[in-house]
Tab-separated table of C-alpha atoms and ligand atoms in Angstrom:
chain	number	residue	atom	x	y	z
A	1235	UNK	CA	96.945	109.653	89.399
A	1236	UNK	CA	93.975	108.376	91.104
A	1237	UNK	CA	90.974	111.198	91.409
A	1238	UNK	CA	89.824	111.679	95.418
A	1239	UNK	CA	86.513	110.749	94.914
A	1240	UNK	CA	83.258	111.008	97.905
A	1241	UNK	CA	82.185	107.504	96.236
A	1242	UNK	CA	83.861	104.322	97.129
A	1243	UNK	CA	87.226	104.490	95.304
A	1244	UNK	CA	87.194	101.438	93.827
A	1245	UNK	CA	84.515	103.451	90.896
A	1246	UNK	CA	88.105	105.515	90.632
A	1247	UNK	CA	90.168	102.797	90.401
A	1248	UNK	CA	88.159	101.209	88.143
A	1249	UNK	CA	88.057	97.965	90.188
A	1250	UNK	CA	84.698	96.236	90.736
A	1251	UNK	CA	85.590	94.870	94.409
A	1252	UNK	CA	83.934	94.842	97.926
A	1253	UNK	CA	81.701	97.958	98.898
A	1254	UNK	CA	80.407	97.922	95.239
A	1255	UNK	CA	79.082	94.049	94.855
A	1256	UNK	CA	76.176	93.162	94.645
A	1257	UNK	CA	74.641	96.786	94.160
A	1258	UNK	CA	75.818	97.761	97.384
A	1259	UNK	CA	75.454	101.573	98.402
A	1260	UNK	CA	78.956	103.592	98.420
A	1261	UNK	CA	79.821	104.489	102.005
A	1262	UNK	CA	79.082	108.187	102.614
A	1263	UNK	CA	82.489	110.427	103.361
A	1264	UNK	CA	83.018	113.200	106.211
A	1265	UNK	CA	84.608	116.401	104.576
A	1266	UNK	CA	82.969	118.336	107.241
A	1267	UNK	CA	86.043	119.137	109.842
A	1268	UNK	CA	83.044	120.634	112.434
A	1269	UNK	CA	82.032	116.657	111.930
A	1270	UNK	CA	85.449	115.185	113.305
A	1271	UNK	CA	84.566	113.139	116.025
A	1272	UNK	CA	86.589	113.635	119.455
A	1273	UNK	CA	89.062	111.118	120.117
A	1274	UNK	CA	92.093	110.259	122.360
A	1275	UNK	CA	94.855	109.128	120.477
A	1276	UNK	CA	97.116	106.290	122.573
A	1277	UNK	CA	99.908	107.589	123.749
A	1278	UNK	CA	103.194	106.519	121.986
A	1279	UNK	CA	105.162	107.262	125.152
A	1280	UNK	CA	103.723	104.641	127.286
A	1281	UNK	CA	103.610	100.907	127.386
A	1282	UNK	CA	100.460	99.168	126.292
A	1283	UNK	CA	100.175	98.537	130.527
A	1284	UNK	CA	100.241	102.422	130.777
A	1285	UNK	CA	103.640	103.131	132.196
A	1286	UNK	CA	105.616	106.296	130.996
A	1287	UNK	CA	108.711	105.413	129.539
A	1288	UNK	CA	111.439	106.119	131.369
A	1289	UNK	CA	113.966	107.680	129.279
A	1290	UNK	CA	114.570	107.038	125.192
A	1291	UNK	CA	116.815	103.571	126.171
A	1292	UNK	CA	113.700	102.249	126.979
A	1293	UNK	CA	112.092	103.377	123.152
A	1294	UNK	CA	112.968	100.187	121.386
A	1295	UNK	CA	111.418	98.444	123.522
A	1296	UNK	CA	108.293	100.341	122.876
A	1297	UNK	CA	108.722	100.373	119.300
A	1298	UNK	CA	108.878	96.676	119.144
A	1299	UNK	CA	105.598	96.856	121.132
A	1300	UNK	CA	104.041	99.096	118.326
A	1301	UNK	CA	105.322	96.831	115.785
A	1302	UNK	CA	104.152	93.374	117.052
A	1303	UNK	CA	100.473	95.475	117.094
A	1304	UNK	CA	100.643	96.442	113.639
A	1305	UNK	CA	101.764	93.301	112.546
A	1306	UNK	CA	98.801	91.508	114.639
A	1307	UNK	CA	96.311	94.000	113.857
A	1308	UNK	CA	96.868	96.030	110.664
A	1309	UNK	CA	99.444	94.702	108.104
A	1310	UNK	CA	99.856	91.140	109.490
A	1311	UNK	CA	103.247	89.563	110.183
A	1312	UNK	CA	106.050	90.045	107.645
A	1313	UNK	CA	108.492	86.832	107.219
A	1314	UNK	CA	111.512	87.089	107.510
A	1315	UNK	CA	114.475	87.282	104.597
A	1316	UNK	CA	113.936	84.523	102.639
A	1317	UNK	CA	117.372	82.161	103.077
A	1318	UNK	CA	118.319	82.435	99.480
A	1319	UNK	CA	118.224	85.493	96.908
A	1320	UNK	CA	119.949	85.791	93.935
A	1321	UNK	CA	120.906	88.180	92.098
A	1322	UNK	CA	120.750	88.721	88.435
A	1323	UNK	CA	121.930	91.111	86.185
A	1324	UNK	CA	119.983	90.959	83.014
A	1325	UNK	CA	121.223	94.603	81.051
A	1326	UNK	CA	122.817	97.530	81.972
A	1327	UNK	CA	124.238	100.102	79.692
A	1328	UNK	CA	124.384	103.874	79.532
A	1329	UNK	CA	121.691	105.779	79.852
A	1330	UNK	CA	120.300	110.121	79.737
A	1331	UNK	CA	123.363	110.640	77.593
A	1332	UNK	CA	126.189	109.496	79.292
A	1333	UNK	CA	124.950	110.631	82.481
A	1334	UNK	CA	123.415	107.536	83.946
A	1335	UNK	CA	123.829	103.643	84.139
A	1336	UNK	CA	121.319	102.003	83.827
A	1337	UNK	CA	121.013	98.219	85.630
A	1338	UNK	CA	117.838	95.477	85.075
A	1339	UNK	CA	118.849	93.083	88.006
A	1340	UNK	CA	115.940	90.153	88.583
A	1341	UNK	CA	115.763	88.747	92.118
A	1342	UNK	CA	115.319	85.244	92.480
A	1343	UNK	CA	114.340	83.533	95.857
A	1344	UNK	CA	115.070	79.950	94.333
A	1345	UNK	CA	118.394	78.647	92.653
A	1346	UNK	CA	116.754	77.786	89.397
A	1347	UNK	CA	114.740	80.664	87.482
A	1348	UNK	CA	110.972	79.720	88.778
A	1349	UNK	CA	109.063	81.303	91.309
A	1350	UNK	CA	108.061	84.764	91.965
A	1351	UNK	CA	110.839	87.496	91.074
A	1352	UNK	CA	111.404	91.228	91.429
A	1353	UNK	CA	112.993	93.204	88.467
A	1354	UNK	CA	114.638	96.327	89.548
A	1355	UNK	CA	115.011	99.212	87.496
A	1356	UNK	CA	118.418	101.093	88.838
A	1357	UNK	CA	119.776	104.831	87.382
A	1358	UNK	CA	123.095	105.458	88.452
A	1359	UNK	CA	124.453	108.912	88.253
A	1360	UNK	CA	127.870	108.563	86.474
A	1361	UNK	CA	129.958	109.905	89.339
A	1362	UNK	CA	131.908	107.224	89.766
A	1363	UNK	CA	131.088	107.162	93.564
A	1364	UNK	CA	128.834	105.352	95.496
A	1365	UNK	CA	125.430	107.660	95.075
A	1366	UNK	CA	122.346	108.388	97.808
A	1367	UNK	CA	119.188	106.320	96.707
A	1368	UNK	CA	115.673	107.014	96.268
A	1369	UNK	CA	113.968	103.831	96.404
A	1370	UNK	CA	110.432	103.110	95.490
A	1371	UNK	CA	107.872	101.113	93.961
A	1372	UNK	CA	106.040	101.613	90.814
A	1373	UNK	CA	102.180	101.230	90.067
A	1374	UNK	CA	101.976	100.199	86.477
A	1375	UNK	CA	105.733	98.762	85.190
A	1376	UNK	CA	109.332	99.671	85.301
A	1377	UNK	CA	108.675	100.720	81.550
A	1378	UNK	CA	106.181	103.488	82.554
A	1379	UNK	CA	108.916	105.200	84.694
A	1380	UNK	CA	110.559	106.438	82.001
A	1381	UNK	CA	110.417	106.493	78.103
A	1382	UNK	CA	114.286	104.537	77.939
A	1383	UNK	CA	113.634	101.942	75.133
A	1384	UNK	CA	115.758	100.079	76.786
A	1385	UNK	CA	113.673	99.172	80.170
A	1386	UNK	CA	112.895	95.395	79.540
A	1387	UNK	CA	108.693	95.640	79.496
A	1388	UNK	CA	107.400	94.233	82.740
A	1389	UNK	CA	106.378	90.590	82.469
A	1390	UNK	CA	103.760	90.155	85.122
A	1391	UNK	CA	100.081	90.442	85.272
A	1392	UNK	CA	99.003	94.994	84.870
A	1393	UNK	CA	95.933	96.252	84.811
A	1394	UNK	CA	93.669	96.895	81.866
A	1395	UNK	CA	94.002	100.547	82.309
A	1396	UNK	CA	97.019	102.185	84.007
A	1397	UNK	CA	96.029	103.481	87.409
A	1398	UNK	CA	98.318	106.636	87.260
A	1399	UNK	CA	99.833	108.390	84.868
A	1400	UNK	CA	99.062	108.975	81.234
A	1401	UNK	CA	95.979	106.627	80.052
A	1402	UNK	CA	97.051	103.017	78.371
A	1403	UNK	CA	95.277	100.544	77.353
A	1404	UNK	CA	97.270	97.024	78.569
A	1405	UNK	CA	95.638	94.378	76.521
A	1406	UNK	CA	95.285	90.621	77.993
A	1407	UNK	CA	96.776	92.257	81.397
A	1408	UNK	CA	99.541	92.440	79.712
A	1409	UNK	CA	102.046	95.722	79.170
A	1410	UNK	CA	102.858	97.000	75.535
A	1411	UNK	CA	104.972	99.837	73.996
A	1412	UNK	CA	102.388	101.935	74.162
A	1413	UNK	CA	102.871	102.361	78.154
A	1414	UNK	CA	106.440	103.567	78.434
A	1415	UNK	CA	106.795	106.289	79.963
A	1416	UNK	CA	103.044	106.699	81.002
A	1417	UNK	CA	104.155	107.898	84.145
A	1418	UNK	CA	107.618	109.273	83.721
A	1419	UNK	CA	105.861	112.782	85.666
A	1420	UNK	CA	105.590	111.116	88.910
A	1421	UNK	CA	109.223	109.772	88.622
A	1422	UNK	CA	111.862	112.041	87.544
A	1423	UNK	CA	114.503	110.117	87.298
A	1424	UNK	CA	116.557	111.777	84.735
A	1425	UNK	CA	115.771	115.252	87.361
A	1426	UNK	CA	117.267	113.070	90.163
A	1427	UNK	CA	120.000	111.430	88.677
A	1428	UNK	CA	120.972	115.674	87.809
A	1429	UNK	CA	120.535	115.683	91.799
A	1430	UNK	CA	123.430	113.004	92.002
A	1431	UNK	CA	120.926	110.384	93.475
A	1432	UNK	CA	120.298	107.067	92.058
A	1433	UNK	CA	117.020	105.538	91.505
A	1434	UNK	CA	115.736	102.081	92.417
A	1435	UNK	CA	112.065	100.873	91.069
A	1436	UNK	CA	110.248	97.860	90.717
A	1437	UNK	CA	106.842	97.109	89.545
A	1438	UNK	CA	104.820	96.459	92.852
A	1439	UNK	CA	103.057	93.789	90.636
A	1440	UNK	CA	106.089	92.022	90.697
A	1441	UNK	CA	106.009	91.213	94.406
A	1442	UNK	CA	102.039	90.883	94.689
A	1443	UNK	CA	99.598	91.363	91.791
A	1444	UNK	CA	97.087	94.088	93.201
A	1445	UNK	CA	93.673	92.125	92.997
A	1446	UNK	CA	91.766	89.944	95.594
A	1447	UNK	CA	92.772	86.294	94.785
A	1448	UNK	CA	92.978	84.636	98.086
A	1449	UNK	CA	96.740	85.571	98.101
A	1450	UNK	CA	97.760	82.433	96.105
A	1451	UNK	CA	99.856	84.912	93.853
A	1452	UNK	CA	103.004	86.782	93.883
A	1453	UNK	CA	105.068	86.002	97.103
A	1454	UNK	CA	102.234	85.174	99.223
A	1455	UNK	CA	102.802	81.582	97.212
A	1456	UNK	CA	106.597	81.603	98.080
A	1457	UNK	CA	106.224	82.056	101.715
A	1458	UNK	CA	102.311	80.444	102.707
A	1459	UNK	CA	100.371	81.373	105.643
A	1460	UNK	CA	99.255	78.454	107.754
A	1461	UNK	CA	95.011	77.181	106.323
A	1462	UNK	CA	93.070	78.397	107.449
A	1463	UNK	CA	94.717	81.993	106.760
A	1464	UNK	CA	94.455	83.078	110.792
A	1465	UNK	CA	93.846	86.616	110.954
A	1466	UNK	CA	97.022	88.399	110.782
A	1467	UNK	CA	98.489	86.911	107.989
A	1468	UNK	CA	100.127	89.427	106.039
A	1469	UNK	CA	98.404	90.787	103.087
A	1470	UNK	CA	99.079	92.808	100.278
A	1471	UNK	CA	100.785	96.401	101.595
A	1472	UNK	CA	102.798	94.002	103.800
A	1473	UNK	CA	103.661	92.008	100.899
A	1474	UNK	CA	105.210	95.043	98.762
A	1475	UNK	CA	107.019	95.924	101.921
A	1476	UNK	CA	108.366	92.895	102.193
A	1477	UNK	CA	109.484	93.172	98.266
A	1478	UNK	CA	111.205	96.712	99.321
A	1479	UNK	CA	113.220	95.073	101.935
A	1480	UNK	CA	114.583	92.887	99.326
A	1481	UNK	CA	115.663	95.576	97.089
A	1482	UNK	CA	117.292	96.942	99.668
A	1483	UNK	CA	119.280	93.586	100.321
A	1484	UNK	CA	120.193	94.065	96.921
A	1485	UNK	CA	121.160	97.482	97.457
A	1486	UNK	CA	123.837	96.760	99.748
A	1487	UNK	CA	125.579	94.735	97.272
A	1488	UNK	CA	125.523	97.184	94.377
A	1489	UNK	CA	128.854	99.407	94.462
A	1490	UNK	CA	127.153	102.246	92.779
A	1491	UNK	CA	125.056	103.091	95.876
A	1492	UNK	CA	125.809	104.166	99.298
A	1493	UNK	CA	123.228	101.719	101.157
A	1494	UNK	CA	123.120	103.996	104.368
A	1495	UNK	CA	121.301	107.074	103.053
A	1496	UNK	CA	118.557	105.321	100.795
A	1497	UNK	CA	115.154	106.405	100.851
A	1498	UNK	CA	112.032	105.159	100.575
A	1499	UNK	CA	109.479	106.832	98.919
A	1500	UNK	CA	105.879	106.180	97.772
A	1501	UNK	CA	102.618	107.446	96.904
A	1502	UNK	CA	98.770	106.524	97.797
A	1503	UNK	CA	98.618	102.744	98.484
A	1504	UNK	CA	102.451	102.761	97.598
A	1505	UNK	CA	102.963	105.515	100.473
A	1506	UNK	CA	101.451	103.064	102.865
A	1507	UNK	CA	103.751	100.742	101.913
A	1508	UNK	CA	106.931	102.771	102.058
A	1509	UNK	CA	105.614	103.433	105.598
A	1510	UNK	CA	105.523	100.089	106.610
A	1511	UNK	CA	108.520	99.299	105.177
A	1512	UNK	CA	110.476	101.933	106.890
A	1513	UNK	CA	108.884	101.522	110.373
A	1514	UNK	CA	110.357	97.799	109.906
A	1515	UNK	CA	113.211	98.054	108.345
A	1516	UNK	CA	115.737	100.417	110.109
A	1517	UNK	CA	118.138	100.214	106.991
A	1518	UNK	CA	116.113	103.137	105.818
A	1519	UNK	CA	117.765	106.051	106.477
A	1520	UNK	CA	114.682	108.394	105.252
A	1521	UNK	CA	110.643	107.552	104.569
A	1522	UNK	CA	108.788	109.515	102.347
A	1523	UNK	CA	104.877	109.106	102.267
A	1524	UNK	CA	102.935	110.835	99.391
A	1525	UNK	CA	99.980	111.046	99.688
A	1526	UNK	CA	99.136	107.738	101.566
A	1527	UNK	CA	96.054	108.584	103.609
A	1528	UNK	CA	94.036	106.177	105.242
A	1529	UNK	CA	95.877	102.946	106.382
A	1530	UNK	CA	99.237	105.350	105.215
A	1531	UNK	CA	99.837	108.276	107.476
A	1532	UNK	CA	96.282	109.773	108.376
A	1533	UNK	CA	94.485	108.931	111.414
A	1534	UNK	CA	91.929	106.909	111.372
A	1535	UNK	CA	90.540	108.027	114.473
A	1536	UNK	CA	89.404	111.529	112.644
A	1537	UNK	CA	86.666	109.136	110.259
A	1538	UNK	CA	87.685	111.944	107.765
A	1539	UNK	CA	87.507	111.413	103.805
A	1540	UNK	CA	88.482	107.612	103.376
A	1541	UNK	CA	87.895	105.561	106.798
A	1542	UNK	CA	88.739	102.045	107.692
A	1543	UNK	CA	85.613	100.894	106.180
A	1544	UNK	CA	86.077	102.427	102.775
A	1545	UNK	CA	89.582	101.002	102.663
A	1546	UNK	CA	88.784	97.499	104.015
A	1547	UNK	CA	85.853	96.491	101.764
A	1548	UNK	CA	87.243	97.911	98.703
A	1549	UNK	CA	90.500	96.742	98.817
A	1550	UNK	CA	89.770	93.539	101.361
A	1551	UNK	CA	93.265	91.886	100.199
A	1552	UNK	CA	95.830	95.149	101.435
A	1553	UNK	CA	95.491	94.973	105.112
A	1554	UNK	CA	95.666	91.436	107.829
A	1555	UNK	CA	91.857	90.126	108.110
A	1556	UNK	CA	92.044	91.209	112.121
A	1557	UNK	CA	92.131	95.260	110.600
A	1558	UNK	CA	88.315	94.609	109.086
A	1559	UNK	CA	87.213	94.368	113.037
A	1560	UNK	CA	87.919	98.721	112.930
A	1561	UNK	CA	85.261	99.203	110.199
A	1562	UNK	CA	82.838	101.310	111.510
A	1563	UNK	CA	84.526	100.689	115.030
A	1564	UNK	CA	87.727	102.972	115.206
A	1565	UNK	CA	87.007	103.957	118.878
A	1566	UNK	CA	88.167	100.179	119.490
A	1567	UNK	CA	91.646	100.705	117.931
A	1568	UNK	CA	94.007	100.831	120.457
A	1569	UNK	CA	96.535	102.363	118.007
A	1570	UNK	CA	96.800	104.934	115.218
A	1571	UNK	CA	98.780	106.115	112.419
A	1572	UNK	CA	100.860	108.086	114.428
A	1573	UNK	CA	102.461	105.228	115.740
A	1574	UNK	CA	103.471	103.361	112.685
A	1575	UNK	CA	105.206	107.093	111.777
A	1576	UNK	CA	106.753	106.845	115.314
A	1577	UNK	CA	108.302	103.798	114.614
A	1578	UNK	CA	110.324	105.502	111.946
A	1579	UNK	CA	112.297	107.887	114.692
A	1580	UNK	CA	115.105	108.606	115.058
A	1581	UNK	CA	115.686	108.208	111.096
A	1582	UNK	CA	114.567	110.844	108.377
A	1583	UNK	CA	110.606	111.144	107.856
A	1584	UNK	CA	108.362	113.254	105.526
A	1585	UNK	CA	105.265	113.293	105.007
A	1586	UNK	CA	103.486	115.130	101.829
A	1587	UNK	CA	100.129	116.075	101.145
A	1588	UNK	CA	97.541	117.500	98.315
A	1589	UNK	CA	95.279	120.537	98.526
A	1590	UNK	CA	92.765	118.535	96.562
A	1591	UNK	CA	93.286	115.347	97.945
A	1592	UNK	CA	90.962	115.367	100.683
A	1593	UNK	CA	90.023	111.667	100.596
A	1594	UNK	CA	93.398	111.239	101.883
A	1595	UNK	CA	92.841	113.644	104.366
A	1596	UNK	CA	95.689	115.981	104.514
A	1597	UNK	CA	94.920	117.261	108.294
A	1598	UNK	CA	94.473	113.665	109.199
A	1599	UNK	CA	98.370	113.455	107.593
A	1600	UNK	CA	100.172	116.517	109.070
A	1601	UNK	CA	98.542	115.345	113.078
A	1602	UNK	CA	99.643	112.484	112.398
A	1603	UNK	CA	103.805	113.217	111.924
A	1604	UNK	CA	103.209	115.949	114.649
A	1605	UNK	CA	102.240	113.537	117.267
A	1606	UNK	CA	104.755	111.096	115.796
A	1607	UNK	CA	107.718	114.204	116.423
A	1608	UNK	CA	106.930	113.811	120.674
A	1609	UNK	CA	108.896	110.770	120.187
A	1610	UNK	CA	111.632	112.456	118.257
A	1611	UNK	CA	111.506	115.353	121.005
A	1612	UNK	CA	111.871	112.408	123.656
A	1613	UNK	CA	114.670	111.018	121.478
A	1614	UNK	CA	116.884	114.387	121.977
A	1615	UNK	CA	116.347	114.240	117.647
A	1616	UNK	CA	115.062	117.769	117.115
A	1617	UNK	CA	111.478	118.003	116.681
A	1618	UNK	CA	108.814	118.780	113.597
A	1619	UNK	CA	108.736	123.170	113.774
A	1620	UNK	CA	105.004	123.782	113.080
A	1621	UNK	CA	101.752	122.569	115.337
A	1622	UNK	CA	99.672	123.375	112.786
A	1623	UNK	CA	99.025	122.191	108.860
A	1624	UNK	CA	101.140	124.782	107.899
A	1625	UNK	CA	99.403	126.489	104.490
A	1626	UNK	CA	100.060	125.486	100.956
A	1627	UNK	CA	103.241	125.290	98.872
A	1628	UNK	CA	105.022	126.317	102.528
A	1629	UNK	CA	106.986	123.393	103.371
A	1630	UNK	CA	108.088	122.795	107.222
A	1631	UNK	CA	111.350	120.984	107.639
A	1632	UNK	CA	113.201	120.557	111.011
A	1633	UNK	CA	116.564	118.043	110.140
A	1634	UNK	CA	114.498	114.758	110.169
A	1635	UNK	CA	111.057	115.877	110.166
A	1636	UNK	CA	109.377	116.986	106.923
A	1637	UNK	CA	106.315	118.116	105.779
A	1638	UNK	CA	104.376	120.046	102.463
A	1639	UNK	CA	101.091	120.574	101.916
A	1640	UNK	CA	100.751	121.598	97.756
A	1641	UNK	CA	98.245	122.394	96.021
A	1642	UNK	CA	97.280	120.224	93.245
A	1643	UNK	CA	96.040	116.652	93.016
A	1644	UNK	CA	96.415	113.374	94.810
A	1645	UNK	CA	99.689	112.608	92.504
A	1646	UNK	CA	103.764	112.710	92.591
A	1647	UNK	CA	104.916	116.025	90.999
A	1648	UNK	CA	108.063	117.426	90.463
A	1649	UNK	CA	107.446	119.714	93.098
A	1650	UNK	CA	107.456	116.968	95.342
A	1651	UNK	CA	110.600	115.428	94.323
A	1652	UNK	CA	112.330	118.975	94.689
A	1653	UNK	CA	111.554	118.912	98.169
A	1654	UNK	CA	112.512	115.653	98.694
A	1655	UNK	CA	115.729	115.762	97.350
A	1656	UNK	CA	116.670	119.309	99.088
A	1657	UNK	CA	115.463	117.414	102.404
A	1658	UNK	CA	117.458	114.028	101.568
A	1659	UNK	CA	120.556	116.701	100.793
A	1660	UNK	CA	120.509	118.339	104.295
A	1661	UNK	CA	119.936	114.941	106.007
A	1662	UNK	CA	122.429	113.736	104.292
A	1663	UNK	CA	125.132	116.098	104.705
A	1664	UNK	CA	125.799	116.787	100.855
B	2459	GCU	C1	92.249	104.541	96.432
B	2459	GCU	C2	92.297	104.146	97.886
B	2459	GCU	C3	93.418	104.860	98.629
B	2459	GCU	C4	94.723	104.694	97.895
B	2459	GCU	C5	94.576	105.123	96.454
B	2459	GCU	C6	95.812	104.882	95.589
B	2459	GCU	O1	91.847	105.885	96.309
B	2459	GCU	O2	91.047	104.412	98.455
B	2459	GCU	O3	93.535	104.334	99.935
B	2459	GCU	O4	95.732	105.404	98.544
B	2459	GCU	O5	93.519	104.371	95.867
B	2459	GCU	O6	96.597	104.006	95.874
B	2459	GCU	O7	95.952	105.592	94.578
């Protein structure tokens, strides 16, 4: 996984982009909490106008208000389900000795086999029922999830060096043998399948390659913003959000999976994403952000670790342009993270963090979900049961609130998925 670093990340992602042109200085970090500036957050019980909501019948109303703000201001607007997909099984067979199938379906969006296209990598547990899902995307290839010779290599454009997981060289951009499995850790599939949950995975790379290039790539060519690009076209996160709605289309056609208690899960930039995705989509029954930080869960208003300037000028293609207006101006932002976790109520919500991930800013994450659970509170749906971050490896759940605080590294460990399969069980009823 990615090291937290108090230079601008992109030295470790190993991406030459924004903050670092041209011999530009790195932007200084805050790890000082005596440095957190005051701030107000807005409140996500009242109307832009300022009038309390009345009563939780008047909370979708308000959610759609938070939404169509994020969309114009952060993420940029999603489209809409695309009028055709189609479905393709390429393989399946057994898989973990008999105690998985395994399924490579490719999603089209034309009715020939051109364009852009999502392969999903699906483990069912042999159970012969229709199984819970954790669904989420991957950083480096379907084939890094697990070492399964039989997960087709991923075809689109990967990065020189894996981002996460074990270290692999990808030569040309693109994958090899010598990447499966590179990141089978932050997965666990064959541990989940034991946990009678299925796992869905695609290779975010698949929906939009994870470089700057004018979003000409990836499904930001299959569904064109207006020229010029106005300012909250959707960009990258939004993108693989998009992509995770898909799979979930897909997901309610597959018999092997029970489409109303899937998850979605991700880490870092992919935590972001899951976010988005499951404030948008309400076919989520549970979000799980690991690890996402600035732009993910944290607030932005605490300017702690990464800020809205780090993230914006090293990574200028994940956010809508309108979001770069916040750089250095967060006391302008007339929302914060806790909203976008707020538009998640009332489904299942959990939000993890790392001792030694401070760039992510672990505070910044827990304040976050807490102000998000006034809105579950409002909602009658139970409530988050600690005020403050509570200490490490001491996980608070309440029935649809979640959160751990481990110690370790900004990564996905098996620790994680433990607690995120004993949540999903409770919410779940199993
Ligand atoms: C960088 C970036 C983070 C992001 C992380 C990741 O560190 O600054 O915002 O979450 O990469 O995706 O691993």
């Amino acid at each position: 996984m990615l090291n937290s670093t108090d230079l601008a990340p992109a030295v470790a992602a190993g991406l030459a982009l924004g903050a670092l042109v041209a011999g530009a200085a790195p932007l200084p970090a805050n790890y000082d909490e005596d440095k957190v500036p005051a701030y107000t957050l807005p409140d996500a019980l009242r109307f832009a106008s300022g009038a309390a909501l009345s009563g939780p019948d008047q909370w979708p109303r308000r959610r759609a208000e938070i939404l169509a703000l994020l969309q114009d201001q952060m993420y940029g607007v999603m489209p809409e389900r695309p009028p055709l997909l189609r479905y393709e099984t390429r393989e399946s067979g057994p898989a973990f000795g008999g105690r998985a199938l395994r399924k490579q379906i490719r999603i089209w969006f034309a009715l020939q086999d051109q364009g852009p296209f999502i392969d999903v990598l699906l483990y069912l547990p042999s159970t012969g029922q229709p199984a819970p899902a954790f669904l989420g995307l991957n950083f480096n290839g379907n084939h890094t999830v697990h070492e399964d010779p039989a997960i087709r290599l991923t075809e689109s454009w990967v990065r020189e060096k894996n981002l996460t997981g074990r270290p692999v060289v990808n030569r040309g951009n693109r994958a090899n043998e010598e990447s499966r499995g590179a990141d089978a850790e932050a997965w666990q599939a064959e541990y989940l399948v034991s946990r009678g949950y299925a796992l869905a995975t695609a290779y975010c790379g698949d929906i939009d390659p994870d470089f700057d290039d004018g979003f000409t790539n990836g499904v930001h060519a299959l569904l064109p913003s207006p020229s010029p690009r106005p300012g909250n076209a959707w960009g990258t996160v939004c993108a693989w959000a998009w992509g995770l709605s898909r799979i979930m289309d897909y997901l309610q056609t597959d018999p092997g999976v029970n489409p109303r208690k899937v998850a979605v899960m991700g880490h870092s930039r992919l935590g972001k994403t899951a976010l988005w995705a499951g404030a948008t989509d309400e076919r989520f029954a549970l979000v799980i952000s690991n690890n996402s930080g600035c732009g993910g869960a944290a607030l932005s208003l605490r300017r702690y670790g990464e800020t809205i300037a780090h993230v914006t000028s090293s990574f200028p293609h994940w956010f809508c342009a309108n979001y770069t207006r916040y750089a250095g101006r967060e006391q302008d932002l007339t929302f914060d993270q806790h909203l976008l976790l707020a538009c998640v109520a009332p489904r299942g919500l959990y939000v993890a963090s790392a001792e030694e991930d401070r760039w992510a800013d672990p505070t910044g994450e827990f304040l976050s979900l807490r102000h998000a659970a006034a809105v579950y509170a409002f909602l009658d749906a139970g409530t988050l049961p600690a005020t403050e971050r509570p200490p490490v490896n001491q996980p608070v759940e309440g029935l649809l609130l979640g959160y751990h605080y481990r110690t370790g590294k900004h990564a996905v460990l098996r620790y994680d998925w433990e607690r995120y399969a004993d949540f999903a069980d409770r919410l779940f009823g199993r």
